GROMACS .gro file of C-alpha atoms in nm:
model
  237
    1MET     CA    1  -8.626  -6.645 -23.808
    2PRO     CA    2  -8.576  -6.563 -23.437
    3ALA     CA    3  -8.869  -6.413 -23.247
    4PRO     CA    4  -8.848  -6.033 -23.208
    5ARG     CA    5  -8.728  -5.911 -22.871
    6ARG     CA    6  -9.008  -5.755 -22.667
    7ASP     CA    7  -8.791  -5.462 -22.558
    8GLN     CA    8  -8.786  -5.355 -22.923
    9ALA     CA    9  -9.162  -5.295 -22.896
   10LEU     CA   10  -9.116  -5.024 -22.633
   11LEU     CA   11  -9.210  -4.685 -22.770
   12PRO     CA   12  -9.085  -4.441 -22.662
   13ARG     CA   13  -8.760  -4.601 -22.559
   14PRO     CA   14  -8.708  -4.599 -22.181
   15THR     CA   15  -8.436  -4.385 -22.029
   16ARG     CA   16  -8.254  -4.695 -21.905
   17LEU     CA   17  -8.326  -5.057 -21.989
   18SER     CA   18  -8.141  -5.378 -21.904
   19LEU     CA   19  -8.268  -5.715 -22.022
   20ARG     CA   20  -8.234  -6.014 -21.791
   21SER     CA   21  -8.265  -6.384 -21.865
   22GLY     CA   22  -8.596  -6.555 -21.808
   23TYR     CA   23  -8.962  -6.464 -21.791
   24PHE     CA   24  -9.230  -6.390 -21.536
   25THR     CA   25  -9.548  -6.582 -21.610
   26LEU     CA   26  -9.888  -6.421 -21.571
   27ASP     CA   27 -10.174  -6.667 -21.527
   28ALA     CA   28 -10.514  -6.698 -21.362
   29GLY     CA   29 -10.354  -6.719 -21.018
   30THR     CA   30 -10.145  -6.404 -21.047
   31GLY     CA   31 -10.241  -6.150 -20.782
   32VAL     CA   32 -10.171  -5.777 -20.765
   33ARG     CA   33 -10.055  -5.610 -20.444
   34THR     CA   34 -10.079  -5.231 -20.404
   35THR     CA   35  -9.959  -4.968 -20.163
   36PRO     CA   36 -10.173  -4.661 -20.081
   37GLY     CA   37 -10.207  -4.444 -20.390
   38ALA     CA   38 -10.148  -4.728 -20.637
   39GLU     CA   39 -10.506  -4.856 -20.650
   40GLY     CA   40 -10.593  -4.658 -20.964
   41ALA     CA   41 -10.299  -4.802 -21.156
   42ALA     CA   42 -10.398  -5.154 -21.052
   43GLU     CA   43 -10.751  -5.094 -21.178
   44LEU     CA   44 -10.610  -4.964 -21.507
   45LEU     CA   45 -10.395  -5.276 -21.540
   46ARG     CA   46 -10.702  -5.496 -21.499
   47GLU     CA   47 -10.915  -5.281 -21.727
   48LEU     CA   48 -10.659  -5.301 -22.007
   49LEU     CA   49 -10.547  -5.662 -21.975
   50ALA     CA   50 -10.858  -5.853 -21.865
   51PRO     CA   51 -11.041  -5.817 -22.202
   52THR     CA   52 -10.733  -5.926 -22.400
   53THR     CA   53 -10.573  -6.188 -22.175
   54GLY     CA   54 -10.871  -6.315 -21.977
   55LEU     CA   55 -10.668  -6.284 -21.656
   56PRO     CA   56 -10.844  -6.145 -21.347
   57LEU     CA   57 -10.523  -6.006 -21.185
   58ALA     CA   58 -10.715  -6.001 -20.859
   59PRO     CA   59 -10.611  -5.787 -20.561
   60SER     CA   60 -10.397  -5.982 -20.317
   61PRO     CA   61 -10.191  -5.879 -20.013
   62SER     CA   62  -9.934  -6.143 -20.115
   63GLY     CA   63  -9.951  -6.094 -20.492
   64ASP     CA   64  -9.643  -6.146 -20.707
   65VAL     CA   65  -9.714  -5.823 -20.896
   66THR     CA   66  -9.659  -5.515 -20.677
   67LEU     CA   67  -9.757  -5.159 -20.764
   68ALA     CA   68  -9.615  -4.906 -20.520
   69VAL     CA   69  -9.614  -4.530 -20.474
   70ASP     CA   70  -9.300  -4.413 -20.296
   71ALA     CA   71  -9.268  -4.036 -20.255
   72GLY     CA   72  -8.901  -4.085 -20.173
   73LEU     CA   73  -8.820  -4.164 -20.538
   74ARG     CA   74  -8.764  -3.796 -20.614
   75GLY     CA   75  -8.552  -3.852 -20.922
   76LEU     CA   76  -8.848  -3.998 -21.109
   77GLY     CA   77  -9.057  -3.681 -21.105
   78ARG     CA   78  -9.431  -3.692 -21.164
   79GLU     CA   79  -9.436  -3.926 -21.464
   80GLY     CA   80  -9.128  -4.142 -21.417
   81TYR     CA   81  -9.134  -4.501 -21.295
   82GLY     CA   82  -8.912  -4.798 -21.224
   83LEU     CA   83  -9.004  -5.150 -21.339
   84THR     CA   84  -8.828  -5.467 -21.229
   85VAL     CA   85  -8.937  -5.801 -21.374
   86SER     CA   86  -8.781  -6.118 -21.234
   87PRO     CA   87  -8.888  -6.483 -21.282
   88ARG     CA   88  -9.073  -6.470 -20.949
   89SER     CA   89  -9.212  -6.117 -20.923
   90VAL     CA   90  -9.292  -5.785 -21.087
   91LEU     CA   91  -9.231  -5.455 -20.906
   92LEU     CA   92  -9.357  -5.127 -21.052
   93ARG     CA   93  -9.268  -4.818 -20.846
   94ALA     CA   94  -9.318  -4.444 -20.891
   95ALA     CA   95  -9.306  -4.128 -20.683
   96HIS     CA   96  -9.652  -4.027 -20.805
   97PRO     CA   97  -9.958  -4.230 -20.917
   98THR     CA   98  -9.922  -4.082 -21.267
   99GLY     CA   99  -9.586  -4.254 -21.302
  100LEU     CA  100  -9.749  -4.589 -21.228
  101LEU     CA  101  -9.998  -4.529 -21.509
  102ARG     CA  102  -9.706  -4.481 -21.749
  103GLY     CA  103  -9.546  -4.800 -21.619
  104VAL     CA  104  -9.865  -4.999 -21.677
  105GLN     CA  105  -9.842  -4.907 -22.045
  106THR     CA  106  -9.485  -5.040 -22.054
  107VAL     CA  107  -9.605  -5.370 -21.908
  108ARG     CA  108  -9.859  -5.388 -22.191
  109GLN     CA  109  -9.591  -5.327 -22.454
  110LEU     CA  110  -9.363  -5.594 -22.305
  111LEU     CA  111  -9.632  -5.859 -22.336
  112PRO     CA  112  -9.695  -6.038 -22.667
  113ASP     CA  113  -9.883  -5.840 -22.929
  114GLN     CA  114 -10.202  -6.034 -22.860
  115ALA     CA  115 -10.226  -5.856 -22.525
  116LEU     CA  116 -10.318  -5.540 -22.716
  117ILE     CA  117 -10.602  -5.703 -22.910
  118PRO     CA  118 -10.949  -5.771 -22.763
  119ALA     CA  119 -11.006  -6.145 -22.740
  120GLU     CA  120 -11.305  -6.137 -22.976
  121ASP     CA  121 -11.087  -5.975 -23.245
  122ALA     CA  122 -10.783  -6.200 -23.204
  123ASP     CA  123 -10.702  -6.492 -23.434
  124GLY     CA  124 -10.688  -6.826 -23.261
  125GLY     CA  125 -10.783  -6.922 -22.907
  126ARG     CA  126 -10.701  -6.734 -22.591
  127VAL     CA  127 -10.391  -6.855 -22.407
  128ASP     CA  128 -10.386  -6.920 -22.033
  129ARG     CA  129 -10.029  -6.808 -21.961
  130TRP     CA  130  -9.856  -6.487 -22.065
  131GLU     CA  131  -9.481  -6.433 -22.046
  132LEU     CA  132  -9.331  -6.101 -21.942
  133PRO     CA  133  -8.955  -6.080 -22.018
  134CYS     CA  134  -8.731  -6.015 -21.722
  135THR     CA  135  -8.595  -5.664 -21.734
  136GLU     CA  136  -8.490  -5.363 -21.531
  137ILE     CA  137  -8.631  -5.029 -21.650
  138THR     CA  138  -8.602  -4.675 -21.523
  139ASP     CA  139  -8.796  -4.430 -21.735
  140VAL     CA  140  -8.829  -4.052 -21.697
  141PRO     CA  141  -8.977  -3.848 -21.987
  142HIS     CA  142  -8.743  -3.604 -22.157
  143ARG     CA  143  -9.019  -3.351 -22.231
  144PRO     CA  144  -9.311  -3.248 -22.005
  145TRP     CA  145  -9.540  -3.174 -22.305
  146ARG     CA  146  -9.580  -3.468 -22.542
  147GLY     CA  147  -9.885  -3.436 -22.758
  148LEU     CA  148 -10.084  -3.482 -23.075
  149MET     CA  149 -10.290  -3.223 -23.260
  150ILE     CA  150 -10.595  -3.336 -23.460
  151ASP     CA  151 -10.753  -3.084 -23.698
  152VAL     CA  152 -11.119  -3.180 -23.656
  153ALA     CA  153 -11.230  -2.842 -23.792
  154ARG     CA  154 -11.122  -2.943 -24.142
  155HIS     CA  155 -11.170  -3.320 -24.109
  156PHE     CA  156 -11.429  -3.419 -23.850
  157HIS     CA  157 -11.376  -3.734 -23.641
  158ASP     CA  158 -11.652  -3.873 -23.420
  159ALA     CA  159 -11.613  -3.916 -23.045
  160ASP     CA  160 -11.540  -4.291 -23.066
  161THR     CA  161 -11.246  -4.222 -23.299
  162LEU     CA  162 -11.112  -3.958 -23.059
  163ARG     CA  163 -11.142  -4.200 -22.767
  164ARG     CA  164 -10.939  -4.452 -22.966
  165HIS     CA  165 -10.676  -4.184 -23.023
  166VAL     CA  166 -10.668  -4.114 -22.648
  167ASP     CA  167 -10.604  -4.484 -22.582
  168LEU     CA  168 -10.319  -4.487 -22.834
  169LEU     CA  169 -10.172  -4.167 -22.688
  170ALA     CA  170 -10.171  -4.325 -22.343
  171LEU     CA  171 -10.011  -4.644 -22.476
  172HIS     CA  172  -9.722  -4.438 -22.613
  173LYS     CA  173  -9.704  -4.212 -22.305
  174LEU     CA  174  -9.815  -3.894 -22.480
  175ASN     CA  175  -9.993  -3.666 -22.236
  176VAL     CA  176 -10.166  -3.393 -22.441
  177LEU     CA  177 -10.445  -3.411 -22.699
  178HIS     CA  178 -10.498  -3.083 -22.886
  179LEU     CA  179 -10.819  -3.053 -23.090
  180HIS     CA  180 -10.838  -2.777 -23.351
  181LEU     CA  181 -11.212  -2.719 -23.309
  182THR     CA  182 -11.294  -2.409 -23.514
  183ASP     CA  183 -11.192  -2.275 -23.852
  184ASP     CA  184 -11.353  -2.143 -24.170
  185GLN     CA  185 -11.416  -2.501 -24.288
  186GLY     CA  186 -11.606  -2.617 -23.981
  187TRP     CA  187 -11.709  -2.523 -23.626
  188ARG     CA  188 -11.714  -2.828 -23.398
  189MET     CA  189 -11.751  -2.679 -23.048
  190PRO     CA  190 -12.110  -2.628 -22.924
  191VAL     CA  191 -12.194  -2.287 -22.778
  192ALA     CA  192 -12.535  -2.283 -22.611
  193ALA     CA  193 -12.600  -1.915 -22.688
  194TYR     CA  194 -12.521  -1.957 -23.057
  195PRO     CA  195 -12.661  -2.292 -23.178
  196ARG     CA  196 -12.618  -2.205 -23.546
  197LEU     CA  197 -12.243  -2.225 -23.504
  198THR     CA  198 -12.287  -2.603 -23.514
  199THR     CA  199 -12.623  -2.651 -23.688
  200VAL     CA  200 -12.497  -2.444 -23.982
  201GLY     CA  201 -12.128  -2.376 -23.928
  202ALA     CA  202 -12.036  -2.741 -23.871
  203HIS     CA  203 -12.142  -2.844 -24.221
  204ARG     CA  204 -12.014  -2.775 -24.570
  205ALA     CA  205 -12.135  -2.890 -24.910
  206ARG     CA  206 -11.790  -2.973 -25.044
  207SER     CA  207 -11.422  -2.976 -24.951
  208MET     CA  208 -11.112  -2.843 -25.121
  209THR     CA  209 -10.883  -3.108 -25.268
  210GLY     CA  210 -10.613  -2.883 -25.418
  211ARG     CA  211 -10.379  -2.627 -25.275
  212GLN     CA  212 -10.470  -2.260 -25.293
  213THR     CA  213 -10.185  -2.009 -25.307
  214HIS     CA  214 -10.185  -1.630 -25.320
  215ASP     CA  215  -9.974  -1.371 -25.491
  216PRO     CA  216  -9.693  -1.287 -25.243
  217ALA     CA  217  -9.717  -0.925 -25.352
  218GLY     CA  218 -10.060  -0.908 -25.193
  219ALA     CA  219 -10.291  -0.928 -25.494
  220THR     CA  220 -10.641  -1.053 -25.417
  221GLY     CA  221 -10.653  -1.311 -25.694
  222SER     CA  222 -10.519  -1.658 -25.625
  223VAL     CA  223 -10.240  -1.813 -25.822
  224GLY     CA  224 -10.317  -2.166 -25.935
  225THR     CA  225 -10.640  -2.359 -25.910
  226THR     CA  226 -10.818  -2.544 -25.630
  227GLY     CA  227 -11.032  -2.852 -25.682
  228PHE     CA  228 -11.336  -2.967 -25.486
  229ASP     CA  229 -11.468  -3.314 -25.410
  230ASP     CA  230 -11.838  -3.212 -25.400
  231ARG     CA  231 -11.906  -3.441 -25.099
  232PRO     CA  232 -12.095  -3.300 -24.801
  233HIS     CA  233 -11.894  -3.305 -24.479
  234GLY     CA  234 -11.988  -3.213 -24.123
  235GLY     CA  235 -12.029  -3.292 -23.758
  236ALA     CA  236 -12.004  -3.137 -23.413
  237TYR     CA  237 -11.952  -3.248 -23.054
   0.00000   0.00000   0.00000
């Protein structure tokens, strides 16, 4: 069976994408060159790839990987970017630093799947060379608001789980996390003046497992039955 094409791993799909022949190889000697304003994106690239690939991607004025902010690229907007990968170099450009952050996530998706897995969790030994397929990408988001809503009022998730969600949102270029923090089944948001909102209101003795419906004519009695799991549930931030 042929190996899957790495461009098929890109989610969301870029606005324009053209595959080229060949690969750019990342190894221990690969350096990263930045222009003013691109330093944060370079740090993100190292932060995300060093634990999984073992590559330092050290700063270098002559590095083969270039991250550049160019305010003249007006057609890219705030979050758009252009990525060119050739056998000898990688160029990631954007009109705004935010666009470079989006492009860094595309670089991650173009690499083999192991580049998304911490080395201590990966099967097999760590490789010394990583291949990035040659490609030409221009990507501008179609919608300014791209988000996920998590209903933590009804189903509490701890902070580590939410941080993991943030990482996954960034990987897929979503830019909004909406937390539903308060409802009749749980109050998750601390309010200093009213501590019982979380010491009491963030906990319940049991949770509904069925669906409760009401008479559309407005009667107070419910139609149908609702089950309960009888398991305590709670938490607050």
